[in-house]
Amino acid sequence: MRLKCGALLLGLMLAGMAVTTNSRVSADAADGEVLVDPGTTFANVYRLHDLPAWSKDGTFRPDLIMQTVQDQVLPKHWEARGGNATMAPYPQEGALVIRASEKMHQEIKAFLDKQRPGR
């Protein structure tokens, strides 16, 4: 039941983001992959299972990672700084849902990959 609720919540978040950006998001996309019209903003899910996003008691705490991404990846493009990219935690999956342009998603993926252990 918990997994179904989490999947429903993610679906609603992605649908809301798609509506606000006039992009088309594919429900058939694999983890980390979203199919959209080129040149638009779209939502993507970034799992943080191997990054330091949990407290000692196992609580999902992505605050530091979220702030670091906003500071390091095209800072002026984030909504909090006048841009249109947004980010929200998705605790049920230990992930972030980020709505941004294709270029930003490429930069975000590269940045997160560099933070992963063994890279």
MMTF fields as JSON, N, C-alpha, C and O atoms, coordinates in Angstrom:
{
  "mmtfVersion": "1.0.0",
  "mmtfProducer": "UNKNOWN",
  "numBonds": 475,
  "numAtoms": 476,
  "numGroups": 119,
  "numChains": 1,
  "numModels": 1,
  "chainsPerModel": [1],
  "groupsPerChain": [119],
  "chainIdList": ["A"],
  "bondAtomList": [4, 2, 8, 6, 12, 10, 16, 14, 20, 18, 24, 22, 28, 26, 32, 30, 36, 34, 40, 38, 44, 42, 48, 46, 52, 50, 56, 54, 60, 58, 64, 62, 68, 66, 72, 70, 76, 74, 80, 78, 84, 82, 88, 86, 92, 90, 96, 94, 100, 98, 104, 102, 108, 106, 112, 110, 116, 114, 120, 118, 124, 122, 128, 126, 132, 130, 136, 134, 140, 138, 144, 142, 148, 146, 152, 150, 156, 154, 160, 158, 164, 162, 168, 166, 172, 170, 176, 174, 180, 178, 184, 182, 188, 186, 192, 190, 196, 194, 200, 198, 204, 202, 208, 206, 212, 210, 216, 214, 220, 218, 224, 222, 228, 226, 232, 230, 236, 234, 240, 238, 244, 242, 248, 246, 252, 250, 256, 254, 260, 258, 264, 262, 268, 266, 272, 270, 276, 274, 280, 278, 284, 282, 288, 286, 292, 290, 296, 294, 300, 298, 304, 302, 308, 306, 312, 310, 316, 314, 320, 318, 324, 322, 328, 326, 332, 330, 336, 334, 340, 338, 344, 342, 348, 346, 352, 350, 356, 354, 360, 358, 364, 362, 368, 366, 372, 370, 376, 374, 380, 378, 384, 382, 388, 386, 392, 390, 396, 394, 400, 398, 404, 402, 408, 406, 412, 410, 416, 414, 420, 418, 424, 422, 428, 426, 432, 430, 436, 434, 440, 438, 444, 442, 448, 446, 452, 450, 456, 454, 460, 458, 464, 462, 468, 466, 472, 470],
  "bondOrderList": [1, 1, 1, 1, 1, 1, 1, 1, 1, 1, 1, 1, 1, 1, 1, 1, 1, 1, 1, 1, 1, 1, 1, 1, 1, 1, 1, 1, 1, 1, 1, 1, 1, 1, 1, 1, 1, 1, 1, 1, 1, 1, 1, 1, 1, 1, 1, 1, 1, 1, 1, 1, 1, 1, 1, 1, 1, 1, 1, 1, 1, 1, 1, 1, 1, 1, 1, 1, 1, 1, 1, 1, 1, 1, 1, 1, 1, 1, 1, 1, 1, 1, 1, 1, 1, 1, 1, 1, 1, 1, 1, 1, 1, 1, 1, 1, 1, 1, 1, 1, 1, 1, 1, 1, 1, 1, 1, 1, 1, 1, 1, 1, 1, 1, 1, 1, 1, 1],
  "groupList": [{"groupName": "MET", "atomNameList": ["N", "CA", "C", "O"], "elementList": ["N", "C", "C", "O"], "formalChargeList": [0, 0, 0, 0], "bondAtomList": [1, 0, 2, 1, 3, 2], "bondOrderList": [1, 1, 2], "singleLetterCode": "M", "chemCompType": "L-PEPTIDE LINKING"}, {"groupName": "ARG", "atomNameList": ["N", "CA", "C", "O"], "elementList": ["N", "C", "C", "O"], "formalChargeList": [0, 0, 0, 0], "bondAtomList": [1, 0, 2, 1, 3, 2], "bondOrderList": [1, 1, 2], "singleLetterCode": "R", "chemCompType": "L-PEPTIDE LINKING"}, {"groupName": "LEU", "atomNameList": ["N", "CA", "C", "O"], "elementList": ["N", "C", "C", "O"], "formalChargeList": [0, 0, 0, 0], "bondAtomList": [1, 0, 2, 1, 3, 2], "bondOrderList": [1, 1, 2], "singleLetterCode": "L", "chemCompType": "L-PEPTIDE LINKING"}, {"groupName": "LYS", "atomNameList": ["N", "CA", "C", "O"], "elementList": ["N", "C", "C", "O"], "formalChargeList": [0, 0, 0, 0], "bondAtomList": [1, 0, 2, 1, 3, 2], "bondOrderList": [1, 1, 2], "singleLetterCode": "K", "chemCompType": "L-PEPTIDE LINKING"}, {"groupName": "CYS", "atomNameList": ["N", "CA", "C", "O"], "elementList": ["N", "C", "C", "O"], "formalChargeList": [0, 0, 0, 0], "bondAtomList": [1, 0, 2, 1, 3, 2], "bondOrderList": [1, 1, 2], "singleLetterCode": "C", "chemCompType": "L-PEPTIDE LINKING"}, {"groupName": "GLY", "atomNameList": ["N", "CA", "C", "O"], "elementList": ["N", "C", "C", "O"], "formalChargeList": [0, 0, 0, 0], "bondAtomList": [1, 0, 2, 1, 3, 2], "bondOrderList": [1, 1, 2], "singleLetterCode": "G", "chemCompType": "PEPTIDE LINKING"}, {"groupName": "ALA", "atomNameList": ["N", "CA", "C", "O"], "elementList": ["N", "C", "C", "O"], "formalChargeList": [0, 0, 0, 0], "bondAtomList": [1, 0, 2, 1, 3, 2], "bondOrderList": [1, 1, 2], "singleLetterCode": "A", "chemCompType": "L-PEPTIDE LINKING"}, {"groupName": "VAL", "atomNameList": ["N", "CA", "C", "O"], "elementList": ["N", "C", "C", "O"], "formalChargeList": [0, 0, 0, 0], "bondAtomList": [1, 0, 2, 1, 3, 2], "bondOrderList": [1, 1, 2], "singleLetterCode": "V", "chemCompType": "L-PEPTIDE LINKING"}, {"groupName": "THR", "atomNameList": ["N", "CA", "C", "O"], "elementList": ["N", "C", "C", "O"], "formalChargeList": [0, 0, 0, 0], "bondAtomList": [1, 0, 2, 1, 3, 2], "bondOrderList": [1, 1, 2], "singleLetterCode": "T", "chemCompType": "L-PEPTIDE LINKING"}, {"groupName": "ASN", "atomNameList": ["N", "CA", "C", "O"], "elementList": ["N", "C", "C", "O"], "formalChargeList": [0, 0, 0, 0], "bondAtomList": [1, 0, 2, 1, 3, 2], "bondOrderList": [1, 1, 2], "singleLetterCode": "N", "chemCompType": "L-PEPTIDE LINKING"}, {"groupName": "SER", "atomNameList": ["N", "CA", "C", "O"], "elementList": ["N", "C", "C", "O"], "formalChargeList": [0, 0, 0, 0], "bondAtomList": [1, 0, 2, 1, 3, 2], "bondOrderList": [1, 1, 2], "singleLetterCode": "S", "chemCompType": "L-PEPTIDE LINKING"}, {"groupName": "ASP", "atomNameList": ["N", "CA", "C", "O"], "elementList": ["N", "C", "C", "O"], "formalChargeList": [0, 0, 0, 0], "bondAtomList": [1, 0, 2, 1, 3, 2], "bondOrderList": [1, 1, 2], "singleLetterCode": "D", "chemCompType": "L-PEPTIDE LINKING"}, {"groupName": "GLU", "atomNameList": ["N", "CA", "C", "O"], "elementList": ["N", "C", "C", "O"], "formalChargeList": [0, 0, 0, 0], "bondAtomList": [1, 0, 2, 1, 3, 2], "bondOrderList": [1, 1, 2], "singleLetterCode": "E", "chemCompType": "L-PEPTIDE LINKING"}, {"groupName": "PRO", "atomNameList": ["N", "CA", "C", "O"], "elementList": ["N", "C", "C", "O"], "formalChargeList": [0, 0, 0, 0], "bondAtomList": [1, 0, 2, 1, 3, 2], "bondOrderList": [1, 1, 2], "singleLetterCode": "P", "chemCompType": "L-PEPTIDE LINKING"}, {"groupName": "PHE", "atomNameList": ["N", "CA", "C", "O"], "elementList": ["N", "C", "C", "O"], "formalChargeList": [0, 0, 0, 0], "bondAtomList": [1, 0, 2, 1, 3, 2], "bondOrderList": [1, 1, 2], "singleLetterCode": "F", "chemCompType": "L-PEPTIDE LINKING"}, {"groupName": "TYR", "atomNameList": ["N", "CA", "C", "O"], "elementList": ["N", "C", "C", "O"], "formalChargeList": [0, 0, 0, 0], "bondAtomList": [1, 0, 2, 1, 3, 2], "bondOrderList": [1, 1, 2], "singleLetterCode": "Y", "chemCompType": "L-PEPTIDE LINKING"}, {"groupName": "HIS", "atomNameList": ["N", "CA", "C", "O"], "elementList": ["N", "C", "C", "O"], "formalChargeList": [0, 0, 0, 0], "bondAtomList": [1, 0, 2, 1, 3, 2], "bondOrderList": [1, 1, 2], "singleLetterCode": "H", "chemCompType": "L-PEPTIDE LINKING"}, {"groupName": "TRP", "atomNameList": ["N", "CA", "C", "O"], "elementList": ["N", "C", "C", "O"], "formalChargeList": [0, 0, 0, 0], "bondAtomList": [1, 0, 2, 1, 3, 2], "bondOrderList": [1, 1, 2], "singleLetterCode": "W", "chemCompType": "L-PEPTIDE LINKING"}, {"groupName": "ILE", "atomNameList": ["N", "CA", "C", "O"], "elementList": ["N", "C", "C", "O"], "formalChargeList": [0, 0, 0, 0], "bondAtomList": [1, 0, 2, 1, 3, 2], "bondOrderList": [1, 1, 2], "singleLetterCode": "I", "chemCompType": "L-PEPTIDE LINKING"}, {"groupName": "GLN", "atomNameList": ["N", "CA", "C", "O"], "elementList": ["N", "C", "C", "O"], "formalChargeList": [0, 0, 0, 0], "bondAtomList": [1, 0, 2, 1, 3, 2], "bondOrderList": [1, 1, 2], "singleLetterCode": "Q", "chemCompType": "L-PEPTIDE LINKING"}],
  "groupTypeList": [0, 1, 2, 3, 4, 5, 6, 2, 2, 2, 5, 2, 0, 2, 6, 5, 0, 6, 7, 8, 8, 9, 10, 1, 7, 10, 6, 11, 6, 6, 11, 5, 12, 7, 2, 7, 11, 13, 5, 8, 8, 14, 6, 9, 7, 15, 1, 2, 16, 11, 2, 13, 6, 17, 10, 3, 11, 5, 8, 14, 1, 13, 11, 2, 18, 0, 19, 8, 7, 19, 11, 19, 7, 2, 13, 3, 16, 17, 12, 6, 1, 5, 5, 9, 6, 8, 0, 6, 13, 15, 13, 19, 12, 5, 6, 2, 7, 18, 1, 6, 10, 12, 3, 0, 16, 19, 12, 18, 3, 6, 14, 2, 11, 3, 19, 1, 13, 5, 1],
  "groupIdList": [1, 2, 3, 4, 5, 6, 7, 8, 9, 10, 11, 12, 13, 14, 15, 16, 17, 18, 19, 20, 21, 22, 23, 24, 25, 26, 27, 28, 29, 30, 31, 32, 33, 34, 35, 36, 37, 38, 39, 40, 41, 42, 43, 44, 45, 46, 47, 48, 49, 50, 51, 52, 53, 54, 55, 56, 57, 58, 59, 60, 61, 62, 63, 64, 65, 66, 67, 68, 69, 70, 71, 72, 73, 74, 75, 76, 77, 78, 79, 80, 81, 82, 83, 84, 85, 86, 87, 88, 89, 90, 91, 92, 93, 94, 95, 96, 97, 98, 99, 100, 101, 102, 103, 104, 105, 106, 107, 108, 109, 110, 111, 112, 113, 114, 115, 116, 117, 118, 119],
  "secStructList": [7, 2, 2, 2, 2, 2, 2, 2, 2, 2, 2, 2, 2, 2, 2, 2, 2, 2, 2, 2, 2, 6, 7, 7, 7, 7, 6, 6, 7, 7, 6, 6, 7, 7, 7, 7, 7, 6, 6, 1, 7, 3, 3, 3, 3, 3, 3, 7, 6, 6, 1, 1, 7, 5, 7, 6, 6, 1, 7, 5, 7, 7, 2, 2, 2, 2, 2, 2, 2, 2, 2, 2, 1, 7, 4, 4, 4, 5, 4, 4, 4, 6, 1, 1, 5, 3, 3, 3, 3, 3, 4, 4, 4, 6, 3, 3, 3, 3, 3, 3, 7, 2, 2, 2, 2, 2, 2, 2, 2, 2, 2, 2, 2, 2, 2, 1, 6, 6, 7],
  "xCoordList": [0.826, 0.0, 0.872, 0.6, 1.936, 2.813, 3.471, 3.582, 3.906, 4.53, 3.544, 3.905, 2.304, 1.284, 1.022, 0.874, 0.964, 0.743, 1.914, 1.721, 3.139, 4.323, 4.328, 4.649, 3.973, 3.92, 2.84, 3.028, 1.705, 0.624, 1.065, 0.801, 1.741, 2.231, 3.211, 3.114, 4.154, 5.112, 4.383, 4.702, 3.428, 2.656, 1.95, 1.946, 1.35, 0.667, 1.649, 1.356, 2.826, 3.834, 4.307, 4.408, 4.596, 5.061, 3.968, 4.25, 2.732, 1.628, 1.465, 1.251, 1.565, 1.454, 2.577, 2.35, 3.785, 4.915, 4.752, 5.087, 4.245, 4.057, 3.027, 3.197, 1.953, 0.901, 1.435, 1.128, 2.232, 2.711, 3.776, 4.047, 4.388, 5.451, 5.094, 5.918, 3.885, 3.441, 4.316, 4.435, 4.926, 5.708, 4.911, 3.997, 5.256, 4.588, 5.539, 6.633, 5.116, 5.929, 5.374, 4.164, 6.244, 5.824, 5.805, 6.801, 4.68, 4.579, 5.358, 5.605, 5.747, 6.481, 7.986, 8.721, 8.464, 9.902, 10.502, 9.854, 11.734, 12.462, 12.955, 12.885, 13.457, 14.007, 15.054, 15.981, 14.898, 15.862, 15.669, 16.468, 14.635, 14.419, 13.003, 12.043, 12.875, 11.575, 11.561, 12.498, 10.523, 10.408, 9.573, 8.46, 10.089, 9.389, 9.615, 10.403, 8.904, 9.171, 10.533, 10.847, 11.361, 12.659, 12.504, 11.568, 13.411, 13.426, 12.531, 12.439, 11.875, 11.008, 11.626, 12.614, 11.03, 11.441, 10.641, 9.513, 11.235, 10.544, 11.047, 12.108, 10.274, 10.611, 11.402, 11.139, 12.378, 13.19, 13.397, 13.45, 13.513, 13.712, 15.178, 15.721, 15.805, 17.189, 17.236, 16.974, 17.565, 17.655, 18.973, 20.018, 18.901, 20.056, 20.508, 21.125, 20.211, 20.499, 21.967, 22.264, 22.887, 24.312, 24.979, 26.204, 24.162, 24.692, 24.292, 23.325, 25.014, 24.717, 23.452, 23.526, 22.303, 21.028, 20.18, 18.98, 20.793, 20.053, 20.742, 21.967, 19.924, 20.47, 20.872, 20.617, 21.49, 21.94, 20.785, 20.966, 19.595, 18.442, 17.706, 16.658, 18.251, 17.659, 16.616, 15.949, 16.457, 15.495, 16.08, 17.242, 15.279, 15.717, 15.882, 14.931, 17.098, 17.439, 18.222, 19.446, 17.554, 18.254, 18.607, 19.088, 18.378, 18.559, 19.931, 20.03, 20.983, 22.339, 22.605, 23.197, 22.177, 22.366, 21.581, 22.086, 20.345, 19.53, 20.209, 20.287, 20.699, 21.366, 22.631, 22.905, 23.404, 24.642, 24.358, 25.064, 23.347, 22.98, 22.616, 23.058, 21.809, 21.42, 22.613, 22.651, 23.581, 24.771, 25.739, 26.408, 25.819, 26.844, 26.37, 27.178, 25.103, 24.597, 23.738, 22.59, 24.3, 23.597, 22.733, 21.509, 23.359, 22.623, 21.513, 20.475, 21.697, 20.689, 19.443, 18.454, 19.476, 18.342, 17.318, 16.266, 17.606, 16.676, 15.61, 15.891, 14.409, 13.269, 13.55, 13.171, 14.202, 14.517, 15.448, 15.586, 16.083, 17.034, 16.608, 17.434, 15.325, 14.802, 14.623, 14.106, 15.034, 14.89, 13.586, 12.663, 13.521, 12.291, 12.491, 11.534, 13.697, 13.949, 13.515, 13.735, 12.891, 12.45, 12.933, 13.285, 12.938, 13.405, 12.56, 12.267, 12.174, 11.41, 11.89, 12.207, 11.945, 12.322, 11.186, 10.013, 11.536, 10.576, 11.014, 11.655, 10.657, 11.173, 10.842, 11.65, 9.679, 9.298, 10.283, 10.432, 10.95, 11.91, 13.349, 14.262, 13.567, 14.915, 15.469, 16.591, 14.67, 15.016, 14.644, 13.976, 15.094, 14.682, 13.917, 14.256, 12.884, 12.175, 12.565, 12.31, 13.186, 13.675, 13.037, 13.023, 12.502, 11.951, 12.928, 13.191, 13.459, 14.47, 14.566, 13.881, 15.412, 15.658, 16.551, 17.155, 16.619, 17.474, 18.925, 19.61, 19.404, 20.784, 21.032, 22.063, 20.099, 20.268, 20.275, 21.068, 19.391, 19.367, 20.708, 21.185, 21.305, 22.62, 23.651, 24.456, 23.618, 24.558, 24.306, 25.252, 23.034, 22.682, 23.168, 23.777, 22.903, 23.332, 24.85, 25.358, 25.574, 27.04, 27.522, 28.439, 26.915, 27.304, 27.058, 27.947, 25.859, 25.546, 26.441, 26.864, 26.729, 27.619, 29.002, 29.614, 29.496, 30.804, 30.796, 31.839, 29.618, 29.511, 29.406, 29.606, 29.1, 28.872, 30.194, 31.229, 30.147, 31.372, 31.982, 31.263, 33.295, 34.003, 34.061, 34.398, 33.745, 33.799, 34.829, 35.012],
  "yCoordList": [-1.192, 0.0, 1.26, 2.216, 1.244, 2.414, 2.71, 3.869, 1.653, 1.827, 2.408, 3.279, 1.934, 2.459, 3.937, 4.728, 4.306, 5.716, 6.574, 7.681, 6.055, 6.79, 6.97, 8.049, 5.913, 5.993, 6.969, 7.72, 6.958, 7.892, 9.325, 10.209, 9.561, 10.903, 11.387, 12.527, 10.539, 10.924, 11.224, 12.202, 10.409, 10.641, 11.971, 12.696, 12.301, 13.583, 14.753, 15.775, 14.591, 15.653, 15.868, 17.006, 14.782, 14.895, 15.469, 16.297, 15.043, 15.567, 17.06, 17.823, 17.479, 18.904, 19.704, 20.801, 19.171, 19.858, 19.928, 20.942, 18.869, 18.85, 19.879, 20.563, 19.993, 20.949, 22.367, 23.197, 22.661, 24.025, 24.412, 25.6, 23.442, 23.773, 23.467, 23.666, 22.988, 22.628, 21.564, 21.523, 20.71, 19.621, 18.336, 18.238, 17.348, 16.056, 15.05, 14.811, 14.461, 13.495, 12.103, 11.889, 11.17, 9.806, 8.971, 8.91, 8.327, 7.437, 6.146, 5.405, 5.86, 4.641, 4.798, 3.839, 5.966, 6.199, 5.383, 5.15, 4.953, 4.204, 5.16, 6.377, 4.606, 5.418, 6.379, 5.965, 7.66, 8.652, 9.085, 9.869, 8.602, 8.948, 9.479, 8.846, 10.629, 11.212, 11.636, 12.286, 11.283, 11.64, 12.899, 12.955, 13.912, 15.194, 15.805, 15.307, 16.899, 17.71, 18.362, 18.819, 18.423, 19.08, 20.571, 21.207, 21.121, 22.544, 22.991, 24.192, 22.09, 22.475, 22.032, 21.298, 22.489, 21.975, 20.713, 20.56, 19.816, 18.579, 18.063, 18.461, 17.179, 16.608, 15.323, 14.527, 15.139, 13.935, 13.507, 14.354, 12.225, 11.685, 11.275, 10.546, 11.752, 11.42, 10.687, 11.282, 9.414, 8.611, 8.921, 9.066, 9.018, 9.408, 8.288, 8.553, 7.044, 5.906, 5.797, 5.29, 6.255, 6.116, 7.455, 7.573, 8.452, 9.756, 10.031, 9.444, 10.908, 11.154, 11.998, 13.201, 11.356, 12.053, 11.517, 11.784, 10.762, 10.191, 10.544, 10.637, 10.738, 10.963, 9.616, 8.569, 9.639, 8.401, 7.456, 6.239, 8.018, 7.165, 6.684, 6.047, 6.986, 6.499, 7.405, 7.012, 8.618, 9.58, 10.232, 10.638, 10.332, 10.967, 12.457, 13.132, 12.978, 14.383, 14.932, 15.038, 15.279, 15.72, 17.207, 17.704, 17.924, 19.38, 19.827, 20.727, 19.208, 19.612, 19.343, 20.178, 18.198, 17.888, 18.865, 19.341, 19.165, 20.112, 21.481, 22.084, 21.965, 23.265, 23.249, 24.206, 22.175, 22.073, 22.05, 22.703, 21.316, 21.285, 22.694, 23.131, 23.406, 24.763, 25.711, 26.624, 25.51, 26.365, 26.063, 26.968, 24.793, 24.359, 24.205, 24.312, 23.961, 23.694, 24.866, 25.014, 25.685, 26.827, 27.56, 27.578, 28.168, 28.749, 29.732, 29.747, 30.536, 31.549, 30.964, 31.673, 29.684, 29.065, 28.464, 28.0, 28.464, 27.901, 28.918, 30.112, 28.451, 29.318, 30.25, 31.421, 29.744, 30.554, 31.722, 32.659, 31.658, 32.698, 33.384, 33.972, 33.305, 34.016, 33.189, 33.7, 31.921, 31.056, 30.273, 30.629, 29.2, 28.409, 26.946, 26.173, 26.551, 25.167, 24.984, 25.855, 23.827, 23.538, 22.159, 21.314, 21.959, 20.693, 20.396, 21.288, 19.132, 18.719, 17.34, 16.49, 17.116, 15.786, 14.799, 15.171, 13.562, 12.463, 11.381, 10.403, 11.568, 10.708, 9.225, 8.378, 8.897, 7.491, 6.7, 5.492, 7.364, 6.705, 7.13, 6.685, 7.987, 8.483, 9.207, 8.947, 10.124, 10.758, 12.233, 12.73, 12.911, 14.279, 14.27, 13.529, 15.096, 15.333, 16.743, 17.709, 16.847, 18.144, 18.457, 17.621, 19.678, 20.17, 21.213, 22.222, 20.959, 21.843, 21.592, 20.723, 22.352, 22.165, 20.938, 20.421, 20.495, 19.347, 19.639, 18.773, 20.836, 21.209, 21.127, 20.614, 21.626, 21.555, 20.118, 19.762, 19.278, 17.876, 17.2, 16.388, 17.527, 16.97, 17.404, 16.595, 18.679, 19.209, 18.59, 18.251, 18.441, 17.854, 16.415, 16.012, 15.641, 14.24, 14.147, 13.341, 14.969, 14.95, 15.322, 14.693, 16.329, 16.758, 15.644, 15.321, 15.054, 13.987, 12.772, 12.135, 12.45, 11.321, 11.532, 10.584, 12.775, 13.069, 12.919, 12.661, 13.079, 12.983, 11.537, 11.263, 10.631, 9.237, 8.564, 8.817, 7.709, 7.008, 6.185, 5.559, 6.192, 5.392, 6.018, 5.334, 7.283, 7.932, 9.001, 9.652],
  "zCoordList": [0.0, 0.0, 0.0, -0.726, 0.835, 0.924, -0.429, -0.829, -1.132, -2.436, -3.438, -4.229, -3.412, -4.324, -4.052, -4.984, -2.776, -2.429, -2.889, -3.392, -2.713, -3.161, -4.663, -5.16, -5.396, -6.856, -7.299, -8.257, -6.6, -6.926, -6.677, -7.492, -5.544, -5.234, -6.293, -6.746, -6.697, -7.73, -9.035, -9.712, -9.386, -10.606, -10.576, -11.571, -9.449, -9.314, -9.397, -10.016, -8.762, -8.821, -10.254, -10.713, -10.958, -12.34, -13.23, -14.097, -13.028, -13.832, -13.594, -14.536, -12.334, -12.027, -12.646, -13.156, -12.608, -13.215, -14.73, -15.341, -15.335, -16.789, -17.203, -18.212, -16.427, -16.757, -16.666, -17.522, -15.639, -15.462, -16.476, -16.65, -17.151, -18.091, -19.539, -20.431, -19.784, -21.132, -21.776, -23.001, -20.978, -21.538, -21.42, -20.6, -22.24, -22.182, -21.552, -22.064, -20.433, -19.725, -19.994, -19.924, -20.298, -20.583, -19.32, -18.6, -19.044, -17.898, -18.133, -17.182, -19.363, -19.691, -19.542, -19.777, -19.161, -19.067, -17.934, -16.914, -18.116, -17.093, -16.02, -16.187, -14.912, -13.834, -14.392, -15.088, -14.083, -14.534, -15.968, -16.481, -16.634, -18.043, -18.201, -17.762, -18.821, -19.101, -20.546, -21.011, -21.26, -22.666, -22.793, -22.27, -23.48, -23.58, -24.947, -25.751, -25.194, -26.374, -26.201, -25.102, -27.25, -27.11, -26.821, -27.306, -26.041, -25.771, -24.629, -24.374, -23.94, -22.837, -21.519, -21.495, -20.426, -19.125, -18.849, -19.32, -18.084, -17.744, -16.41, -15.93, -15.828, -14.53, -14.708, -15.609, -13.826, -13.831, -12.378, -11.487, -12.135, -10.794, -10.64, -11.471, -9.574, -9.281, -7.947, -6.901, -7.977, -6.758, -6.044, -6.678, -4.725, -3.916, -2.991, -1.96, -3.343, -2.471, -2.07, -0.988, -2.904, -2.596, -2.258, -2.284, -1.942, -1.54, -0.09, 0.395, 0.612, 2.033, 2.214, 2.462, 2.086, 2.196, 3.347, 3.405, 4.266, 5.388, 6.694, 6.768, 7.724, 9.06, 9.66, 9.063, 10.823, 11.468, 11.784, 11.822, 12.01, 12.321, 11.071, 11.177, 9.881, 8.636, 8.02, 7.062, 8.551, 8.009, 6.756, 6.748, 5.707, 4.47, 4.721, 5.115, 4.493, 4.728, 3.536, 3.612, 2.446, 1.246, 1.224, 0.206, 2.322, 2.34, 1.852, 1.019, 2.364, 1.994, 0.51, -0.173, 0.019, -1.404, -2.271, -3.288, -1.868, -2.645, -2.717, -3.787, -1.576, -1.548, -2.393, -3.118, -2.306, -3.069, -4.568, -5.337, -4.99, -6.414, -6.879, -7.942, -6.086, -6.48, -6.514, -7.339, -5.633, -5.605, -6.75, -7.248, -7.172, -8.118, -9.562, -10.484, -9.773, -11.121, -11.595, -11.177, -12.458, -13.052, -12.027, -12.154, -11.01, -9.882, -10.252, -9.592, -11.266, -11.613, -12.261, -12.45, -12.602, -13.285, -12.324, -12.764, -11.011, -10.037, -9.665, -9.569, -9.461, -9.156, -7.976, -8.009, -6.951, -5.772, -6.104, -5.316, -7.273, -7.67, -8.967, -9.665, -9.282, -10.442, -11.697, -12.691, -11.689, -12.858, -12.807, -12.074, -13.596, -13.605, -13.215, -13.253, -12.846, -12.431, -10.975, -10.134, -10.693, -9.336, -8.905, -9.728, -7.588, -7.025, -5.788, -4.992, -5.641, -4.466, -4.019, -4.852, -2.701, -2.225, -2.462, -2.429, -2.697, -2.843, -1.858, -2.243, -0.567, 0.495, 0.342, 0.722, -0.203, -0.325, -1.174, -0.988, -2.096, -2.975, -2.703, -3.398, -1.699, -1.438, -2.648, -3.083, -3.193, -4.459, -4.46, -3.554, -5.501, -5.784, -7.094, -8.016, -7.171, -8.427, -8.841, -8.122, -10.009, -10.486, -11.823, -12.727, -11.945, -13.208, -13.736, -13.081, -14.925, -15.501, -17.002, -17.543, -17.657, -19.089, -19.303, -18.364, -20.536, -20.858, -20.505, -19.96, -20.802, -20.485, -18.976, -18.542, -18.187, -16.736, -16.248, -15.377, -16.805, -16.395, -16.698, -15.905, -17.823, -18.149, -17.106, -16.643, -16.743, -15.74, -14.364, -13.652, -13.99, -12.695, -12.623, -11.632, -13.665, -13.694, -13.561, -12.781, -14.32, -14.254, -12.852, -12.324, -12.257, -10.918, -9.901, -9.114, -9.91, -8.962, -9.174, -8.209, -10.427, -10.703, -10.09, -9.598, -10.119, -9.528, -8.016, -7.415, -7.386, -5.936, -5.455, -4.272, -6.345, -5.955, -5.573, -6.19, -4.558, -4.128, -5.265, -6.043, -5.35, -6.353, -7.729, -8.695, -7.848, -9.163, -9.195, -10.224]
}
